[in-house]
Short mmCIF file of C-alpha atoms and ligand atoms in Angstrom, two decimals:
data_model
loop_
_atom_site.label_atom_id
_atom_site.label_comp_id
_atom_site.label_asym_id
_atom_site.label_seq_id
_atom_site.Cartn_x
_atom_site.Cartn_y
_atom_site.Cartn_z
CA UNK A 1 124.82 -40.62 117.72
CA UNK A 2 128.32 -40.63 119.82
CA UNK A 3 128.88 -37.29 121.64
CA UNK A 4 132.67 -35.84 121.72
CA UNK A 5 133.37 -34.28 124.70
CA UNK A 6 133.14 -30.83 124.07
CA UNK A 7 136.00 -28.45 124.29
CA UNK A 8 134.64 -26.17 126.52
CA UNK A 9 132.02 -27.22 129.06
CA UNK A 10 128.70 -24.90 129.42
CA UNK A 11 128.31 -22.85 132.74
CA UNK A 12 124.40 -22.68 132.75
CA UNK A 13 123.89 -21.29 135.88
CA UNK A 14 125.95 -18.05 134.22
CA UNK A 15 124.19 -18.33 130.76
CA UNK A 16 120.82 -18.39 133.00
CA UNK A 17 121.58 -15.25 134.33
CA UNK A 18 121.76 -13.58 130.74
CA UNK A 19 117.78 -14.45 130.69
CA UNK A 20 115.66 -11.99 132.34
CA UNK A 21 112.84 -14.42 132.33
CA UNK A 22 114.07 -15.89 135.25
CA UNK A 23 113.99 -12.98 137.48
CA UNK A 24 110.60 -13.70 138.51
CA UNK A 25 108.66 -16.35 140.90
CA UNK A 26 105.64 -17.97 139.29
CA UNK A 27 103.21 -19.07 141.80
CA UNK A 28 105.40 -17.60 144.20
CA UNK A 29 108.29 -20.13 143.07
CA UNK A 30 111.22 -20.46 141.30
CA UNK A 31 110.22 -21.00 137.36
CA UNK A 32 111.25 -23.81 135.93
CA UNK A 33 111.07 -23.54 132.37
CA UNK A 34 111.06 -27.20 130.70
CA UNK A 35 109.09 -25.84 127.41
CA UNK A 36 111.88 -24.86 125.25
CA UNK A 37 111.09 -27.37 122.21
CA UNK A 38 108.25 -25.15 121.91
CA UNK A 39 110.02 -21.92 122.14
CA UNK A 40 112.91 -20.74 123.83
CA UNK A 41 113.62 -17.88 126.45
CA UNK A 42 115.49 -14.91 125.19
CA UNK A 43 119.20 -13.10 126.25
CA UNK A 44 119.33 -9.80 127.01
CA UNK A 45 122.03 -9.55 124.17
CA UNK A 46 119.68 -10.47 121.85
CA UNK A 47 116.78 -8.20 123.05
CA UNK A 48 119.40 -5.13 123.32
CA UNK A 49 120.29 -6.11 119.92
CA UNK A 50 116.90 -5.75 118.75
CA UNK A 51 115.82 -2.41 121.08
CA UNK A 52 119.58 -1.07 119.22
CA UNK A 53 118.08 -1.72 115.54
CA UNK A 54 114.52 -0.12 116.53
CA UNK A 55 116.52 2.62 118.04
CA UNK A 56 118.73 4.06 115.95
CA UNK A 57 118.49 1.99 112.40
CA UNK A 58 114.91 1.11 111.73
CA UNK A 59 113.66 1.95 108.22
CA UNK A 60 112.46 -0.27 105.42
CA UNK A 61 114.86 -1.70 103.58
CA UNK A 62 116.01 -2.45 99.95
CA UNK A 63 114.00 0.79 98.84
CA UNK A 64 115.38 3.60 100.06
CA UNK A 65 118.62 5.95 99.06
CA UNK A 66 118.79 7.52 103.30
CA UNK A 67 121.50 6.80 105.60
CA UNK A 68 118.73 4.72 107.54
CA UNK A 69 117.72 2.82 104.54
CA UNK A 70 121.24 1.83 103.71
CA UNK A 71 121.71 1.45 107.76
CA UNK A 72 118.48 -1.26 108.04
CA UNK A 73 119.26 -2.91 104.44
CA UNK A 74 123.03 -3.90 105.94
CA UNK A 75 121.97 -4.63 109.07
CA UNK A 76 119.22 -7.31 107.25
CA UNK A 77 121.81 -8.77 104.99
CA UNK A 78 123.96 -9.21 108.00
CA UNK A 79 121.36 -11.28 109.52
CA UNK A 80 121.27 -13.20 105.97
CA UNK A 81 125.07 -13.91 106.16
CA UNK A 82 124.99 -15.10 109.75
CA UNK A 83 122.31 -17.63 109.18
CA UNK A 84 124.60 -18.43 105.85
CA UNK A 85 127.60 -18.83 108.11
CA UNK A 86 125.18 -20.91 111.09
CA UNK A 87 124.24 -23.82 108.47
CA UNK A 88 127.35 -23.86 105.98
CA UNK A 89 125.32 -22.81 102.76
CA UNK A 90 127.52 -22.44 100.02
CA UNK A 91 126.13 -19.08 99.00
CA UNK A 92 123.62 -16.50 100.92
CA UNK A 93 121.11 -16.06 98.27
CA UNK A 94 119.79 -19.33 99.45
CA UNK A 95 118.73 -18.16 102.64
CA UNK A 96 115.35 -17.21 102.58
CA UNK A 97 113.94 -15.38 105.52
CA UNK A 98 110.42 -16.70 106.19
CA UNK A 99 108.10 -16.27 109.56
CA UNK A 100 109.26 -19.78 110.92
CA UNK A 101 109.98 -23.53 110.03
CA UNK A 102 106.24 -24.47 108.64
CA UNK A 103 106.23 -21.45 106.45
CA UNK A 104 109.47 -22.88 105.28
CA UNK A 105 108.07 -25.90 104.74
CA UNK A 106 104.92 -24.53 102.69
CA UNK A 107 106.78 -23.19 100.80
CA UNK A 108 108.90 -26.03 99.03
CA UNK A 109 105.51 -28.31 99.15
CA UNK A 110 104.07 -25.82 97.14
CA UNK A 111 106.46 -24.08 94.96
CA UNK A 112 108.10 -27.42 94.23
CA UNK A 113 105.36 -29.69 95.13
CA UNK A 114 103.16 -28.45 92.71
CA UNK A 115 104.66 -28.40 89.91
CA UNK A 116 106.98 -31.37 90.61
CA UNK A 117 104.29 -34.18 91.93
CA UNK A 118 101.52 -35.98 90.05
CA UNK A 119 99.79 -39.52 89.72
CA UNK A 120 102.31 -42.61 90.41
CA UNK A 121 104.86 -40.26 92.58
CA UNK A 122 105.06 -40.86 96.04
CA UNK A 123 106.12 -38.50 99.05
CA UNK A 124 107.35 -40.13 101.70
CA UNK A 125 107.36 -38.58 105.53
CA UNK A 126 107.84 -40.43 108.59
CA UNK A 127 105.59 -41.24 111.82
CA UNK A 128 107.66 -38.95 113.67
CA UNK A 129 106.35 -35.63 112.34
CA UNK A 130 105.63 -32.58 113.45
CA UNK A 131 102.22 -31.81 111.50
CA UNK A 132 104.43 -29.01 109.67
CA UNK A 133 106.06 -31.60 108.25
CA UNK A 134 103.43 -33.84 107.58
CA UNK A 135 100.21 -31.51 106.86
CA UNK A 136 101.66 -29.71 103.76
CA UNK A 137 102.83 -32.77 102.28
CA UNK A 138 99.74 -35.07 102.87
CA UNK A 139 97.38 -31.81 101.05
CA UNK A 140 99.88 -30.98 98.19
CA UNK A 141 100.23 -34.67 97.32
CA UNK A 142 96.38 -35.00 97.64
CA UNK A 143 96.26 -32.07 94.78
CA UNK A 144 98.48 -33.35 92.28
CA UNK A 145 97.74 -37.07 93.06
CA UNK A 146 100.85 -38.34 94.28
CA UNK A 147 100.83 -40.85 97.40
CA UNK A 148 102.05 -40.21 101.01
CA UNK A 149 103.82 -43.19 102.46
CA UNK A 150 105.10 -43.32 106.34
CA UNK A 151 108.21 -44.37 107.72
CA UNK A 152 106.90 -46.31 110.60
CA UNK A 153 108.56 -46.55 114.42
CA UNK A 154 110.31 -48.83 116.11
CA UNK A 155 108.85 -49.75 119.72
CA UNK A 156 111.83 -47.39 121.03
CA UNK A 157 110.33 -44.42 119.43
CA UNK A 158 113.50 -44.21 116.46
CA UNK A 159 112.77 -44.93 112.58
CA UNK A 160 112.52 -48.50 111.48
CA UNK A 161 114.89 -48.48 107.92
CA UNK A 162 113.81 -52.05 107.20
CA UNK A 163 111.34 -51.43 105.27
CA UNK A 164 112.58 -48.81 103.17
CA UNK A 165 112.70 -50.97 99.74
CA UNK A 166 108.91 -51.71 100.47
CA UNK A 167 108.12 -48.43 100.43
CA UNK A 168 110.27 -47.46 97.09
CA UNK A 169 108.22 -50.03 95.69
CA UNK A 170 104.98 -48.51 96.09
CA UNK A 171 105.86 -45.84 93.16
CA UNK A 172 108.24 -43.28 92.38
CA UNK A 173 109.81 -41.67 95.23
CA UNK A 174 110.15 -37.91 94.65
CA UNK A 175 110.53 -36.18 98.34
CA UNK A 176 112.04 -37.52 101.38
CA UNK A 177 110.56 -35.09 104.07
CA UNK A 178 111.85 -35.74 107.54
CA UNK A 179 112.98 -34.17 111.11
CA UNK A 180 116.05 -34.38 111.67
CA UNK A 181 115.46 -34.28 115.81
CA UNK A 182 111.71 -35.42 116.91
CA UNK A 183 109.84 -32.72 119.00
CA UNK A 184 107.88 -35.60 120.76
CA UNK A 185 110.26 -37.94 121.79
CA UNK A 186 113.65 -36.50 121.09
CA UNK A 187 115.16 -38.67 118.70
CA UNK A 188 117.58 -38.40 116.85
CA UNK A 189 117.37 -39.21 113.37
CA UNK A 190 119.71 -40.74 111.00
CA UNK A 191 119.29 -37.99 108.20
CA UNK A 192 122.66 -38.77 106.20
CA UNK A 193 121.29 -41.79 105.88
CA UNK A 194 117.96 -41.10 104.85
CA UNK A 195 119.44 -38.46 102.44
CA UNK A 196 121.60 -41.27 100.53
CA UNK A 197 119.00 -43.61 100.15
CA UNK A 198 116.17 -40.20 98.97
CA UNK A 199 118.82 -39.54 96.32
CA UNK A 200 119.69 -43.09 95.37
CA UNK A 201 115.51 -42.84 94.03
CA UNK A 202 116.18 -39.80 92.49
CA UNK A 203 114.24 -37.44 95.07
CA UNK A 204 114.87 -34.21 97.02
CA UNK A 205 115.44 -34.62 100.79
CA UNK A 206 113.72 -31.70 103.15
CA UNK A 207 115.07 -31.49 106.42
CA UNK A 208 112.47 -30.43 109.07
CA UNK A 209 115.84 -28.99 111.53
CA UNK A 210 113.39 -26.91 114.00
CA UNK A 211 113.98 -29.08 116.77
CA UNK A 212 118.25 -29.74 115.97
CA UNK A 213 119.28 -26.01 114.99
CA UNK A 214 119.25 -24.77 118.28
CA UNK A 215 121.17 -27.62 119.73
CA UNK A 216 123.62 -29.16 117.48
CA UNK A 217 125.56 -28.02 114.53
CA UNK A 218 123.26 -28.19 111.15
CA UNK A 219 125.77 -28.15 108.19
CA UNK A 220 123.76 -27.99 105.08
CA UNK A 221 126.83 -29.42 103.11
CA UNK A 222 127.78 -32.22 105.41
CA UNK A 223 124.28 -33.05 105.59
CA UNK A 224 123.34 -33.05 101.72
CA UNK A 225 120.03 -32.50 102.04
CA UNK A 226 118.00 -30.51 99.50
CA UNK A 227 116.09 -28.11 102.01
CA UNK A 228 116.66 -27.15 105.42
CA UNK A 229 113.77 -25.37 107.41
CA UNK A 230 114.58 -23.56 110.46
CA UNK A 231 112.77 -20.96 113.19
CA UNK A 232 114.50 -18.20 115.30
CA UNK A 233 111.92 -18.85 118.22
CA UNK A 234 113.31 -22.20 119.02
CA UNK A 235 116.76 -20.65 118.87
CA UNK A 236 116.79 -17.42 121.60
CA UNK A 237 115.78 -15.45 118.28
CA UNK A 238 112.45 -13.47 118.11
CA UNK A 239 109.42 -15.36 116.92
CA UNK A 240 108.04 -14.46 113.95
CA UNK A 241 111.34 -15.09 111.54
CA UNK A 242 113.19 -18.54 110.54
CA UNK A 243 115.08 -19.48 107.40
CA UNK A 244 114.72 -22.18 104.20
CA UNK A 245 118.02 -22.99 102.94
CA UNK A 246 117.71 -24.38 99.11
CA UNK A 247 119.68 -25.41 96.64
CA UNK A 248 120.17 -23.04 94.29
CA UNK A 249 119.25 -24.73 91.38
CA UNK A 250 116.07 -26.11 92.75
CA UNK A 251 115.24 -22.72 94.22
CA UNK A 252 115.92 -21.08 90.77
CA UNK A 253 113.90 -23.39 88.79
CA UNK A 254 110.46 -23.42 91.32
CA UNK A 255 107.68 -21.10 90.98
CA UNK A 256 107.37 -18.35 93.68
CA UNK A 257 105.15 -18.51 96.94
CA UNK A 258 103.84 -15.60 97.52
CA UNK A 259 103.31 -13.00 95.32
CA UNK A 260 103.28 -8.50 95.83
CA UNK A 261 106.18 -6.45 96.25
CA UNK A 262 110.23 -6.75 96.07
CA UNK A 263 109.68 -10.24 94.48
CA UNK A 264 109.54 -8.93 90.89
CA UNK A 265 112.08 -8.08 88.45
CA UNK A 266 109.51 -6.29 86.52
CA UNK A 267 105.37 -6.03 86.54
CA UNK A 268 103.83 -5.38 83.30
CA UNK A 269 99.94 -5.79 82.57
CA UNK A 270 100.90 -8.89 80.11
CA UNK A 271 103.38 -10.08 82.56
CA UNK A 272 105.53 -10.13 85.37
CA UNK A 273 108.61 -11.53 86.14
CA UNK A 274 110.31 -12.95 89.35
CA UNK A 275 113.39 -11.29 90.94
CA UNK A 276 116.66 -12.62 91.44
CA UNK A 277 117.32 -14.91 95.17
CA UNK A 278 116.55 -14.59 97.46
CA UNK A 279 113.96 -12.16 96.84
CA UNK A 280 111.87 -14.15 94.28
CA UNK A 281 110.72 -15.93 97.19
CA UNK A 282 110.77 -12.75 99.81
CA UNK A 283 107.29 -10.69 99.24
CA UNK A 284 106.17 -7.97 101.07
CA UNK A 285 108.42 -5.79 103.74
CA UNK A 286 111.24 -8.39 105.51
CA UNK A 287 110.97 -9.15 108.86
CA UNK A 288 113.83 -6.67 109.41
CA UNK A 289 114.43 -6.53 113.16
CA UNK A 290 113.13 -10.20 113.92
CA UNK A 291 115.80 -10.84 111.64
CA UNK A 292 118.67 -8.58 113.33
CA UNK A 293 117.35 -10.24 116.57
CA UNK A 294 117.83 -13.90 114.87
CA UNK A 295 121.36 -12.73 114.01
CA UNK A 296 122.48 -11.65 117.04
CA UNK A 297 120.84 -14.88 118.47
CA UNK A 298 123.42 -17.14 116.08
CA UNK A 299 125.94 -14.74 118.02
CA UNK A 300 125.00 -15.61 121.27
CA UNK A 301 124.78 -19.62 120.70
CA UNK A 302 127.95 -19.71 118.64
CA UNK A 303 130.27 -17.83 121.28
CA UNK A 304 129.11 -20.92 123.62
CA UNK A 305 129.44 -23.38 120.96
CA UNK A 306 126.90 -25.80 119.85
CA UNK A 307 129.17 -29.28 120.64
CA UNK A 308 129.15 -27.78 124.48
CA UNK A 309 125.28 -26.87 123.86
CA UNK A 310 124.69 -30.69 122.79
CA UNK A 311 126.91 -32.77 125.51
CA UNK A 312 125.35 -30.36 127.79
CA UNK A 313 121.65 -31.47 126.94
CA UNK A 314 122.56 -34.96 126.41
CA UNK A 315 123.95 -35.08 130.19
CA UNK A 316 120.39 -33.67 131.30
CA UNK A 317 118.68 -35.78 129.41
CA UNK A 318 120.20 -38.68 131.12
CA UNK A 319 119.84 -37.02 134.17
CA UNK A 320 116.07 -36.38 133.71
CA UNK A 321 115.37 -40.42 132.26
CA UNK A 322 116.88 -41.57 135.20
CA UNK A 323 115.53 -39.12 138.18
CA UNK A 324 111.77 -39.94 136.10
CA UNK A 325 112.84 -43.64 136.41
CA UNK A 326 112.37 -43.28 139.99
CA UNK A 327 108.88 -43.00 140.19
CA UNK A 328 106.01 -45.57 139.94
CA UNK A 329 103.10 -45.28 137.59
CA UNK A 330 105.31 -43.28 134.96
CA UNK A 331 105.66 -44.33 131.25
CA UNK A 332 108.40 -43.07 129.39
CA UNK A 333 108.43 -42.79 125.63
CA UNK A 334 111.53 -42.28 123.17
CA UNK A 335 114.93 -43.72 122.80
CA UNK A 336 117.32 -44.05 124.96
CA UNK A 337 119.54 -41.09 126.19
CA UNK A 338 122.47 -41.45 124.51
CA UNK A 339 120.61 -41.76 121.20
CA UNK A 340 117.91 -38.63 122.44
CA UNK A 341 117.99 -34.68 122.15
CA UNK A 342 117.43 -33.37 125.53
CA UNK A 343 113.67 -33.90 125.25
CA UNK A 344 111.65 -36.56 127.37
CA UNK A 345 107.63 -37.05 127.17
CA UNK A 346 106.15 -39.59 129.60
CA UNK A 347 102.64 -39.86 131.11
CA UNK A 348 101.74 -40.80 134.93
CA UNK A 349 99.22 -43.60 135.05
CA UNK A 350 95.69 -42.72 135.58
CA UNK A 351 96.32 -39.17 135.48
CA UNK A 352 95.30 -36.98 132.44
CA UNK A 353 98.51 -35.33 130.86
CA UNK A 354 96.69 -31.75 130.89
CA UNK A 355 95.96 -32.25 135.07
CA UNK A 356 99.51 -32.93 135.60
CA UNK A 357 100.82 -29.68 133.78
CA UNK A 358 98.16 -27.46 135.51
CA UNK A 359 99.24 -29.28 138.66
CA UNK A 360 102.81 -28.71 138.26
CA UNK A 361 102.32 -25.02 137.00
CA UNK A 362 101.53 -24.33 140.77
CA UNK A 363 104.74 -25.33 141.81
CA UNK A 364 105.98 -23.31 138.83
CA UNK A 365 107.22 -26.09 136.70
CA UNK A 366 106.09 -25.07 132.77
CA UNK A 367 105.81 -27.98 131.01
CA UNK A 368 103.41 -29.15 127.70
CA UNK A 369 100.70 -31.63 127.56
CA UNK A 370 98.80 -32.31 124.34
CA UNK A 371 99.81 -34.16 120.74
CA UNK A 372 102.42 -32.21 120.42
CA UNK A 373 101.56 -31.15 116.59
CA UNK A 374 102.41 -34.90 116.10
CA UNK A 375 98.85 -36.83 115.80
CA UNK A 376 100.37 -39.44 113.76
CA UNK A 377 102.72 -40.32 116.79
CA UNK A 378 100.36 -40.22 119.77
CA UNK A 379 98.80 -42.91 117.37
CA UNK A 380 101.41 -45.38 116.90
CA UNK A 381 101.48 -44.75 121.02
CA UNK A 382 98.09 -45.58 121.53
CA UNK A 383 97.61 -42.53 123.54
CA UNK A 384 95.81 -39.35 123.13
CA UNK A 385 98.27 -37.09 124.73
CA UNK A 386 101.52 -37.19 126.67
CA UNK A 387 103.91 -34.82 129.27
CA UNK A 388 106.62 -33.59 128.04
CA UNK A 389 109.42 -31.84 128.90
CA UNK A 390 112.29 -30.25 127.16
CA UNK A 391 115.74 -28.77 128.11
CA UNK A 392 118.00 -26.22 126.58
CA UNK A 393 121.09 -24.60 127.17
CA UNK A 394 119.93 -22.42 130.80
CA UNK A 395 118.41 -25.49 131.96
CA UNK A 396 119.82 -26.20 135.15
CA UNK A 397 119.14 -29.80 137.30
CA UNK A 398 117.21 -28.18 139.96
CA UNK A 399 114.41 -26.96 137.32
CA UNK A 400 114.14 -31.19 136.56
CA UNK A 401 114.13 -31.84 140.22
CA UNK A 402 111.44 -29.36 140.58
CA UNK A 403 109.55 -31.33 138.62
CA UNK A 404 109.80 -34.35 139.76
CA UNK A 405 108.89 -33.49 143.37
CA UNK A 406 106.06 -31.83 141.36
CA UNK A 407 105.32 -35.47 140.41
CA UNK A 408 105.27 -36.52 143.45
CA UNK A 409 102.37 -34.23 144.43
CA UNK A 410 100.53 -35.29 141.31
CA UNK A 411 101.00 -38.73 142.61
CA UNK A 412 99.36 -37.61 145.62
CA UNK A 413 96.62 -35.22 144.83
CA UNK A 414 95.73 -38.28 142.35
CA UNK A 415 95.69 -41.01 145.06
N1 7TS B 1 109.09 -29.14 112.79
C1 7TS B 1 109.23 -29.62 114.51
C2 7TS B 1 110.10 -30.32 114.46
C3 7TS B 1 109.31 -28.46 115.57
O1 7TS B 1 109.53 -29.41 116.45
C4 7TS B 1 108.12 -27.40 115.34
C5 7TS B 1 107.61 -26.90 116.25
C6 7TS B 1 107.99 -27.37 113.75
C7 7TS B 1 108.72 -28.01 113.01
C8 7TS B 1 107.25 -25.92 113.67
O2 7TS B 1 108.23 -24.67 113.93
P1 7TS B 1 107.17 -23.07 114.02
O3 7TS B 1 108.42 -22.15 114.22
O4 7TS B 1 106.83 -23.16 112.54
O5 7TS B 1 105.69 -23.26 114.54
N2 7TS B 1 107.32 -27.43 117.64
C9 7TS B 1 106.28 -26.98 118.62
C10 7TS B 1 106.61 -28.13 119.65
O6 7TS B 1 106.72 -29.21 119.83
N3 7TS B 1 105.69 -27.18 120.25
O7 7TS B 1 105.14 -25.68 120.30
C11 7TS B 1 106.03 -26.19 118.98
#
């Protein structure tokens, strides 16, 4: 994907000063936090807005007629509008607050899948999926008698679209579910192409945008997808909240996912009827303060600009791949820098990823080691685990240098 020069360049050092986490030393070293794909750090602006909400405007929403309840409701609904604008959804009622991207995908798999899948149907995912966009589909396919098919990967860690016709010949494709950016390899997937293919088959397209929405513009209308899932915690927001966007006509036709308070229209002994969108899918007390934090995080990221963030992370990925390429005995996974987001996965020959990560931790470097919730991908790569370094708008090159220094130490320790 060609990245155009951003209108304004991002100043990572200035941005970093907004993040209190970097004010400490870890094992006596500056913190090189290279695990933002798992969860991002939080800017003071977001933390302050949540504190302000708890301190001045907190009450349960939608139920009260008093001032605080009205303020809290306005804050929650204001946050919903910010999410709508973030993803350019046509209607704010199409934004459902959920706990995270995992819950968003489960909502679709259960509420849409249970009523729309059956024997002879095909659910298509990819070898590159996070378990969150694999296991729910595998399970619901199993429950309904549908089959699960996978789009395979090339050796460079990109989706191999040459076999799409062969997949389509296996059954009636009803769902295509893929991520936009891979959390393991950083691969940027050709989602628009896959959406067009899914629609040609008469299928819906579910986009897991957990790793794209934090780093690039995600426009649901431009994408053409039917559902999009995001998590706030990966994009400078708090944990415990995420959003599902879905098309009105699909959401209206779906059964609810969770049942209880707030999601009803009327409850009688004989029958309960469901509330309007988005409430039908928001049973129970909403993640109010979390939504406010999510909104503040969106404001923060938009003020910097997603074009600038994306371009900066491409530079970091290229820098990291270059520096890691200097090391002997290191295997790098995934596509070249110009076709990946700010994520690099690698293995050090003869050293288990957990040992690598532990030695790096002693030097203040935080990376992830494991299967990254992508066991089908690990199987394809022929490894049990990898090391993964991932970047965000506050990442500076010195952190990548610190990683490379740390890897030299790993090599010495295990020589
Ligand atoms: N989809 C992708 C592509 C992800 O990377 C993740 C989380 C999820 C879905 C699930 O998000 P959640 O907020 O519901 O947990 N990825 C990672 C990771 O790479 N390391 O820890 C979590």
